[in-house]
Short mmCIF file of C-alpha atoms in Angstrom, two decimals:
data_model
loop_
_atom_site.label_atom_id
_atom_site.label_comp_id
_atom_site.label_asym_id
_atom_site.label_seq_id
_atom_site.Cartn_x
_atom_site.Cartn_y
_atom_site.Cartn_z
CA MET A 1 21.07 6.72 -25.60
CA THR A 2 18.69 3.94 -25.15
CA ASN A 3 16.54 2.65 -27.85
CA THR A 4 12.41 3.00 -27.77
CA THR A 5 11.42 -0.51 -27.57
CA VAL A 6 8.76 -1.30 -25.40
CA GLU A 7 10.20 -3.26 -22.49
CA PRO A 8 7.45 -4.88 -19.99
CA ASP A 9 5.79 -2.96 -17.30
CA GLU A 10 6.96 -5.91 -14.57
CA ALA A 11 11.31 -5.21 -16.01
CA SER A 12 10.30 -1.26 -14.85
CA ARG A 13 8.86 -1.88 -11.24
CA LEU A 14 11.31 -4.15 -10.44
CA ARG A 15 14.60 -2.06 -11.91
CA ASN A 16 13.28 0.94 -9.89
CA LYS A 17 12.47 -1.69 -6.96
CA VAL A 18 16.31 -2.06 -6.99
CA VAL A 19 17.26 1.19 -6.95
CA ASP A 20 15.13 2.08 -4.45
CA GLU A 21 16.61 -0.33 -1.65
CA LEU A 22 20.01 1.23 -3.17
CA CYS A 23 19.22 4.21 -2.21
CA ALA A 24 17.69 3.29 1.09
CA ASP A 25 20.84 0.98 2.00
CA GLY A 26 23.48 3.97 0.60
CA ASN A 27 25.08 1.89 -1.68
CA ILE A 28 23.53 5.19 -4.19
CA SER A 29 24.34 8.34 -3.00
CA SER A 30 24.20 10.40 -6.52
CA PRO A 31 21.26 11.54 -8.45
CA GLU A 32 23.20 10.41 -11.34
CA ILE A 33 23.98 7.20 -10.52
CA GLU A 34 20.04 6.42 -9.48
CA ALA A 35 19.16 7.63 -12.62
CA VAL A 36 21.63 5.45 -15.08
CA MET A 37 20.37 2.45 -13.04
CA ARG A 38 16.92 3.72 -13.36
CA LYS A 39 16.66 4.13 -17.11
CA VAL A 40 19.60 1.39 -18.54
CA PRO A 41 17.53 -1.94 -18.82
CA ARG A 42 19.46 -5.00 -16.85
CA HIS A 43 17.55 -8.23 -17.89
CA GLU A 44 18.31 -7.28 -21.60
CA PHE A 45 22.02 -7.89 -20.59
CA THR A 46 21.71 -11.21 -18.95
CA PRO A 47 21.14 -14.18 -20.38
CA ALA A 48 17.86 -14.72 -22.42
CA ASP A 49 16.34 -17.41 -20.33
CA THR A 50 17.14 -15.67 -16.95
CA PRO A 51 13.43 -14.86 -14.95
CA LEU A 52 13.32 -11.29 -14.19
CA ASP A 53 13.55 -11.37 -10.30
CA LYS A 54 16.58 -12.94 -11.10
CA ALA A 55 17.72 -10.39 -13.38
CA TYR A 56 16.41 -7.99 -10.74
CA ASP A 57 18.18 -9.51 -7.32
CA THR A 58 19.19 -6.63 -5.81
CA TYR A 59 22.58 -8.84 -3.74
CA ALA A 60 23.00 -11.18 -6.90
CA ALA A 61 24.94 -11.81 -9.89
CA VAL A 62 23.93 -13.55 -12.98
CA ILE A 63 26.50 -15.94 -14.35
CA THR A 64 27.10 -15.65 -18.39
CA LYS A 65 29.64 -18.04 -18.78
CA ALA A 66 31.33 -20.96 -17.08
CA ASP A 67 33.58 -23.71 -17.76
CA GLU A 68 32.56 -27.78 -17.56
CA HIS A 69 33.42 -27.80 -14.28
CA GLY A 70 31.10 -25.32 -12.95
CA VAL A 71 33.37 -22.51 -12.57
CA GLN A 72 32.78 -19.44 -13.04
CA LEU A 73 34.23 -17.24 -16.68
CA SER A 74 31.75 -14.04 -17.03
CA SER A 75 29.37 -12.39 -15.07
CA VAL A 76 26.46 -9.71 -14.84
CA SER A 77 27.63 -8.65 -11.21
CA ALA A 78 24.64 -7.59 -8.74
CA PRO A 79 23.21 -4.12 -9.32
CA GLN A 80 24.55 -3.61 -5.62
CA ILE A 81 28.06 -3.75 -6.78
CA GLN A 82 27.61 -2.50 -9.85
CA ALA A 83 26.29 0.79 -7.80
CA MET A 84 29.18 0.65 -5.30
CA MET A 85 31.74 0.75 -8.19
CA LEU A 86 29.87 3.29 -9.64
CA GLU A 87 30.39 5.90 -7.00
CA GLN A 88 33.79 5.09 -5.98
CA ALA A 89 34.95 5.72 -9.59
CA GLN A 90 33.42 9.20 -9.55
CA VAL A 91 32.62 9.66 -13.62
CA LYS A 92 31.48 12.63 -14.91
CA PRO A 93 30.85 14.27 -18.15
CA GLY A 94 33.17 14.55 -20.87
CA MET A 95 35.99 11.87 -18.95
CA ARG A 96 37.41 9.17 -20.95
CA VAL A 97 37.16 5.52 -19.04
CA LEU A 98 38.48 2.08 -19.43
CA GLU A 99 36.18 -0.58 -18.51
CA ILE A 100 38.62 -3.89 -17.79
CA GLY A 101 36.40 -7.20 -17.87
CA SER A 102 33.32 -6.53 -20.22
CA GLY A 103 29.89 -7.52 -20.30
CA GLY A 104 28.04 -5.17 -21.67
CA LEU A 105 25.71 -3.91 -18.85
CA ASN A 106 28.29 -1.02 -16.86
CA ALA A 107 29.60 -0.20 -20.34
CA ALA A 108 26.20 1.00 -21.08
CA TYR A 109 25.88 2.83 -17.55
CA LEU A 110 29.39 4.39 -18.00
CA ALA A 111 28.59 5.66 -21.23
CA GLU A 112 25.63 7.30 -19.85
CA LEU A 113 27.95 9.12 -17.48
CA VAL A 114 30.39 10.34 -20.02
CA GLY A 115 27.28 11.57 -21.70
CA GLU A 116 28.01 12.89 -25.84
CA ASP A 117 31.50 14.52 -25.12
CA GLY A 118 32.80 11.42 -23.33
CA GLU A 119 34.66 8.18 -24.71
CA VAL A 120 34.30 4.52 -22.60
CA VAL A 121 36.25 1.67 -23.84
CA THR A 122 35.51 -1.90 -22.96
CA VAL A 123 37.75 -5.01 -22.58
CA ASP A 124 38.20 -8.66 -21.93
CA ILE A 125 40.41 -11.66 -23.06
CA ASP A 126 37.20 -13.50 -24.31
CA PRO A 127 36.42 -12.99 -27.74
CA GLU A 128 32.87 -14.68 -26.90
CA VAL A 129 32.10 -11.64 -24.14
CA THR A 130 33.49 -8.91 -26.29
CA ASP A 131 31.41 -10.59 -28.76
CA ARG A 132 28.45 -10.37 -26.80
CA ALA A 133 29.08 -7.06 -25.42
CA ARG A 134 28.69 -5.47 -29.13
CA ARG A 135 26.18 -6.82 -29.56
CA LEU A 136 23.88 -5.99 -27.43
CA LEU A 137 25.53 -2.52 -26.60
CA ASN A 138 24.83 -1.94 -30.50
CA GLU A 139 20.93 -3.17 -29.77
CA HIS A 140 20.96 -0.63 -26.85
CA GLY A 141 21.40 2.15 -28.28
CA TYR A 142 25.47 2.26 -27.26
CA GLY A 143 27.53 1.79 -30.63
CA GLN A 144 29.60 4.79 -29.24
CA VAL A 145 31.28 2.26 -26.87
CA HIS A 146 34.08 1.35 -27.82
CA VAL A 147 34.61 -2.67 -27.57
CA VAL A 148 38.29 -4.23 -27.94
CA ALA A 149 39.20 -8.10 -27.00
CA VAL A 150 42.46 -7.92 -25.56
CA ASP A 151 44.95 -9.04 -22.61
CA ALA A 152 44.59 -5.95 -20.46
CA ALA A 153 48.07 -7.07 -18.68
CA GLU A 154 49.78 -5.35 -21.57
CA PRO A 155 48.92 -1.70 -22.57
CA ILE A 156 45.16 -1.14 -25.02
CA PRO A 157 46.90 0.48 -28.39
CA ASP A 158 45.97 3.63 -29.70
CA LEU A 159 44.34 4.36 -26.30
CA GLY A 160 46.09 7.17 -24.81
CA GLU A 161 45.73 8.74 -21.20
CA VAL A 162 41.84 7.82 -20.00
CA ASP A 163 40.52 9.76 -16.06
CA VAL A 164 39.34 6.56 -15.29
CA VAL A 165 40.53 3.05 -15.50
CA MET A 166 37.75 0.51 -13.64
CA VAL A 167 37.87 -3.00 -13.53
CA THR A 168 35.22 -5.64 -13.22
CA ALA A 169 37.67 -8.76 -12.54
CA GLY A 170 39.08 -9.91 -9.52
CA ALA A 171 42.51 -8.62 -9.76
CA TRP A 172 45.48 -10.31 -7.40
CA ASP A 173 47.82 -8.01 -8.72
CA ILE A 174 48.03 -4.34 -10.52
CA ALA A 175 49.01 -4.07 -14.12
CA PRO A 176 51.60 -1.41 -14.56
CA ALA A 177 49.88 -0.64 -17.54
CA TRP A 178 46.65 0.50 -16.21
CA THR A 179 48.52 3.12 -14.60
CA ALA A 180 50.48 4.15 -17.23
CA GLN A 181 47.22 4.45 -18.82
CA LEU A 182 46.07 6.91 -16.12
CA LYS A 183 45.75 10.46 -16.02
CA PRO A 184 47.84 12.04 -13.35
CA GLY A 185 45.42 12.03 -10.00
CA GLY A 186 43.05 9.90 -12.21
CA ARG A 187 41.12 6.88 -10.79
CA LEU A 188 41.64 3.21 -10.67
CA VAL A 189 38.89 0.96 -8.94
CA VAL A 190 39.32 -2.88 -8.58
CA PRO A 191 38.47 -5.75 -7.06
CA LEU A 192 41.75 -6.14 -4.91
CA ARG A 193 42.92 -9.39 -3.34
CA MET A 194 45.54 -9.17 -0.59
CA ARG A 195 45.91 -12.10 1.23
CA GLY A 196 42.86 -14.32 0.41
CA LEU A 197 40.28 -10.69 1.58
CA THR A 198 38.93 -9.19 -1.87
CA ARG A 199 38.05 -5.38 -1.41
CA SER A 200 36.95 -3.11 -4.68
CA VAL A 201 39.07 -0.03 -3.48
CA SER A 202 39.33 2.98 -5.21
CA PHE A 203 42.83 4.24 -5.95
CA THR A 204 44.03 7.87 -6.66
CA GLN A 205 47.83 8.25 -8.15
CA VAL A 206 49.78 10.40 -5.76
CA GLU A 207 52.93 11.90 -6.90
CA GLY A 208 55.29 11.09 -4.04
CA GLU A 209 59.12 11.80 -2.62
CA HIS A 210 60.22 9.23 -4.65
CA GLY A 211 58.23 9.01 -7.54
CA PRO A 212 54.32 8.07 -8.18
CA TYR A 213 52.35 5.88 -6.42
CA LEU A 214 48.38 4.81 -6.05
CA GLU A 215 46.36 5.43 -2.86
CA SER A 216 43.04 4.07 -1.64
CA GLU A 217 40.16 6.53 -1.15
CA SER A 218 37.72 3.99 -0.01
CA ALA A 219 37.76 -0.26 0.33
CA LYS A 220 34.69 -2.20 -0.06
CA ILE A 221 34.03 -5.53 0.91
CA CYS A 222 33.25 -7.59 -2.93
CA GLY A 223 33.42 -10.58 -4.40
CA PHE A 224 34.18 -10.75 -8.35
CA VAL A 225 35.04 -13.60 -10.59
CA PRO A 226 39.35 -13.84 -10.92
CA MET A 227 40.78 -12.29 -13.51
CA GLN A 228 42.20 -14.79 -16.52
CA GLY A 229 45.67 -14.50 -19.08
CA LEU A 230 48.33 -12.44 -17.22
CA ASN A 231 47.75 -11.10 -14.21
CA ALA A 232 46.21 -14.23 -13.79
CA HIS A 233 46.99 -15.79 -9.65
CA ARG A 234 45.78 -18.59 -7.74
CA GLU A 235 46.15 -19.68 -4.30
CA GLU A 236 47.89 -22.16 -2.96
CA LEU A 237 46.34 -24.62 -1.06
CA LEU A 238 47.88 -26.95 1.76
CA LEU A 239 46.21 -30.05 3.14
CA VAL A 240 46.68 -30.84 6.31
CA ASN A 241 48.36 -33.88 7.29
CA GLY A 242 47.99 -34.95 3.68
CA THR A 243 44.14 -35.24 3.55
CA PRO A 244 41.78 -33.55 1.66
CA GLU A 245 39.49 -32.75 5.17
CA ILE A 246 41.04 -29.98 6.31
CA GLY A 247 42.76 -27.29 3.01
CA LEU A 248 44.73 -24.29 4.13
CA LYS A 249 44.56 -21.23 1.19
CA PHE A 250 47.09 -19.06 0.96
CA ASP A 251 47.45 -15.99 -1.21
CA ASP A 252 51.04 -14.90 -1.12
CA GLY A 253 53.04 -18.66 -0.72
CA LEU A 254 52.99 -21.45 1.42
CA PRO A 255 55.03 -21.48 5.03
CA ALA A 256 58.89 -21.81 5.01
CA ASP A 257 57.76 -25.53 5.73
CA PRO A 258 54.62 -26.51 5.38
CA HIS A 259 55.26 -30.22 6.95
CA ARG A 260 55.50 -28.45 10.50
CA LEU A 261 51.85 -28.92 10.59
CA ASP A 262 51.51 -32.93 9.73
CA ASN A 263 51.06 -33.79 13.30
CA ALA A 264 49.19 -30.82 14.10
CA VAL A 265 45.38 -32.34 14.10
CA THR A 266 47.27 -35.31 16.56
CA PHE A 267 46.91 -32.98 19.32
CA PRO A 268 43.58 -32.48 21.45
CA ARG A 269 41.56 -29.15 19.86
CA HIS A 270 41.95 -26.13 22.36
CA GLU A 271 38.98 -23.63 22.40
CA LEU A 272 39.02 -20.57 23.51
CA TRP A 273 36.29 -17.93 23.89
CA THR A 274 37.45 -14.65 23.53
CA GLY A 275 34.65 -12.21 24.97
CA VAL A 276 34.61 -10.14 21.76
CA THR A 277 30.90 -9.91 20.56
CA VAL A 278 29.40 -8.50 17.29
CA ARG A 279 25.67 -7.79 16.01
CA ILE A 280 24.07 -10.55 13.76
CA GLN A 281 24.12 -8.32 10.56
CA GLU A 282 27.43 -5.84 11.59
CA LEU A 283 29.73 -5.85 9.21
CA ILE A 284 33.67 -7.22 9.83
CA ASP A 285 35.83 -6.16 6.81
CA THR A 286 38.11 -4.35 9.86
CA LEU A 287 38.41 -7.81 11.98
CA GLN A 288 39.16 -9.57 8.45
CA MET A 289 41.74 -7.09 7.65
CA ALA A 290 43.54 -6.17 10.90
CA MET A 291 43.93 -11.03 11.25
CA ALA A 292 45.79 -10.43 7.64
CA ILE A 293 47.71 -7.23 8.94
CA SER A 294 49.12 -9.07 12.22
CA LEU A 295 48.79 -12.32 11.70
CA PRO A 296 51.70 -13.21 9.53
CA GLY A 297 50.06 -17.37 8.79
CA PHE A 298 47.24 -15.78 7.84
CA CYS A 299 45.04 -17.81 5.61
CA THR A 300 41.85 -19.18 5.12
CA MET A 301 40.40 -23.09 5.71
CA ALA A 302 37.90 -25.12 3.90
CA VAL A 303 36.63 -28.65 5.16
CA ASP A 304 35.69 -31.07 2.38
CA GLU A 305 32.20 -32.05 3.66
CA ASN A 306 32.58 -35.32 1.88
CA SER A 307 35.53 -36.33 4.04
CA ASP A 308 34.68 -34.34 7.69
CA THR A 309 35.55 -36.39 10.30
CA GLY A 310 35.18 -33.64 12.72
CA LEU A 311 38.59 -32.80 13.26
CA VAL A 312 37.73 -28.88 12.80
CA ASP A 313 34.42 -27.67 12.89
CA PRO A 314 34.25 -23.78 11.54
CA VAL A 315 30.82 -22.41 10.75
CA ASN A 316 31.26 -21.89 7.51
CA LYS A 317 32.84 -24.84 5.93
CA ARG A 318 33.54 -23.26 2.69
CA PHE A 319 35.94 -19.88 4.22
CA ALA A 320 37.02 -19.52 7.67
CA LEU A 321 39.40 -17.27 8.94
CA ALA A 322 42.80 -18.91 9.64
CA ALA A 323 45.83 -18.59 10.37
CA VAL A 324 48.93 -20.87 11.07
CA GLU A 325 52.44 -20.97 13.19
CA ASP A 326 55.21 -22.81 12.99
CA ASP A 327 53.49 -25.97 13.76
CA THR A 328 50.36 -25.08 15.02
CA PHE A 329 46.93 -23.91 13.32
CA ALA A 330 43.84 -21.62 14.19
CA TYR A 331 40.49 -20.47 13.08
CA LEU A 332 37.90 -18.53 14.10
CA VAL A 333 34.12 -19.89 15.30
CA THR A 334 31.33 -17.86 16.20
CA ARG A 335 28.48 -18.94 18.59
CA ARG A 336 24.98 -17.00 18.97
CA THR A 337 24.75 -15.04 22.48
CA GLU A 338 21.70 -15.36 24.98
CA ASP A 339 20.13 -12.30 23.81
CA ASN A 340 20.24 -14.05 20.18
CA LYS A 341 21.18 -10.52 18.53
CA HIS A 342 24.86 -11.09 18.45
CA LEU A 343 27.79 -13.27 18.05
CA GLU A 344 31.11 -13.86 20.15
CA TYR A 345 33.70 -15.14 18.76
CA GLY A 346 36.42 -17.73 19.37
CA VAL A 347 39.61 -19.71 18.70
CA HIS A 348 39.89 -22.97 17.65
CA ALA A 349 43.60 -23.66 17.61
CA LEU A 350 45.37 -27.87 17.23
CA GLY A 351 48.99 -28.41 17.44
CA PRO A 352 51.74 -28.25 20.01
CA HIS A 353 51.55 -24.87 20.50
CA ALA A 354 47.69 -24.84 20.69
CA GLU A 355 46.65 -22.41 24.10
CA GLN A 356 49.78 -20.04 23.26
CA PHE A 357 48.32 -19.44 19.58
CA ALA A 358 44.76 -18.90 20.29
CA ASP A 359 46.02 -16.42 22.98
CA LYS A 360 47.82 -14.68 20.24
CA ILE A 361 45.01 -14.42 17.73
CA ALA A 362 42.18 -13.67 20.64
CA GLY A 363 44.58 -10.81 21.24
CA VAL A 364 44.04 -9.07 17.85
CA LEU A 365 40.56 -9.46 17.92
CA ARG A 366 39.93 -7.65 21.29
CA ASP A 367 42.46 -4.96 19.95
CA TRP A 368 40.90 -4.76 17.39
CA GLU A 369 37.46 -4.39 19.43
CA ALA A 370 39.32 -1.69 21.33
CA ASN A 371 40.80 0.73 19.04
CA ARG A 372 39.63 -0.48 15.36
CA ARG A 373 35.58 -1.75 15.13
CA GLY A 374 33.60 1.05 13.56
CA GLY A 375 36.59 3.16 12.15
CA PRO A 376 37.55 3.65 9.12
CA SER A 377 39.35 0.55 7.22
CA PRO A 378 43.48 0.46 6.77
CA VAL A 379 44.87 3.15 3.94
CA ILE A 380 45.98 0.57 0.75
CA ARG A 381 48.80 1.90 -1.03
CA VAL A 382 50.81 0.89 -3.91
CA TYR A 383 54.58 0.97 -5.25
CA PRO A 384 56.07 -0.30 -8.36
CA ALA A 385 57.61 -3.83 -7.11
CA SER A 386 61.26 -2.27 -6.92
CA THR A 387 60.41 0.39 -3.74
CA PRO A 388 62.66 -0.37 -1.23
CA ASP A 389 61.16 -0.74 2.06
CA ASP A 390 62.20 2.69 3.68
CA GLN A 391 60.16 3.97 0.98
CA ILE A 392 57.24 2.24 2.29
CA PRO A 393 55.11 3.33 5.36
CA ALA A 394 53.04 0.01 6.07
CA ASP A 395 51.78 -2.29 9.18
CA ARG A 396 52.05 -5.07 6.92
CA VAL A 397 53.56 -4.99 3.30
CA ILE A 398 52.32 -7.45 0.58
CA ASP A 399 55.21 -8.45 -2.22
CA LYS A 400 53.14 -8.66 -5.81
CA VAL A 401 54.88 -9.55 -8.63
CA HIS A 402 54.53 -5.60 -10.44
CA SER A 403 53.75 -4.31 -7.57
CA ARG A 404 54.17 -3.88 -3.08
CA ILE A 405 50.99 -3.34 -1.43
CA SER A 406 51.27 -1.39 1.86
CA LEU A 407 48.52 -1.98 4.33
CA SER A 408 48.31 1.05 7.13
CA TRP A 409 45.84 1.59 9.31
CA PRO A 410 44.58 5.71 9.81
CA SER A 411 46.18 7.20 13.33
CA ALA A 412 43.58 7.07 15.48
#
């Protein structure tokens, strides 16, 4: 479907190199997705001043729009993320697909996958983004893709039912319109934020005893520009002791009495090493989820480097897994082991009950090591917000505006 304009040999070489890497690391497993990612000229959908090596960085996004403060508003997702989500979506010839969060490139991939008998509708809340997507799709032979400027939190006019809804912006909640427009048994792929952790989740609709709900088939770590419009949601920031030095970020509301933490930093920092080690390149997605499920006060911590006095000492000052319990807070740290091939997890805690809370978090890590490490991710289910507790099987339920998110570990 692409036009026949001559493109640089270097672009072709880099594009094939990216696809080779994605096939080798398992992000691409189907020949159809391999073919479309080799065919569509990714660099033509990035800003004109983007160097080819940046356009074809396998694991990095290209920002296409930011606000006056540098906050990212729109981007061309990294090839790795696009391949991963396309594999999750399982798009077949003849399908009807709704893409929420436009940019042009992913819609071109989808148009190739559905073929002449299928249909792709791509929407975005920002007319500047849809105008750019429309122009690029037309220029590269994808004029059949429908491009609409609309807030996808509301039903898309005249859309009808689709086989796949693919969301390419970070979502905190599942809009009822998305499932209402999905065919029975259809698939929703969405970067869903749960307790501050984002996973690209592939859901299918299931008809339960009390009505339909969504159930995950896969969930993979990812990062996305956050959704705008009616479905926008911001984390709440708690500045410990009222200073900008230590910020605790809560995704589902602050603790009931956040002022109980006011004196936590006046206590000596308690440090505990857990004996739990991981390989340096090992994925820890299930460890993150274990903390999010097991600790009611789970949050993330960031330290303002300009105000840093050393009260806390996380390895990553922008993002550390943390938790709060009443008047005490704690966060995870790591250190290299003697063989220099592994990292050991530790807990730093501050507050009147630092030792007890550190022991509790260490217990969560040791339970993960014994029972969850290397195993499947939790099953994620999405129910309507009105669903009563007794109809939701869960180790943890997260209440959103439109939905209740259930997280359950699979049976051993």
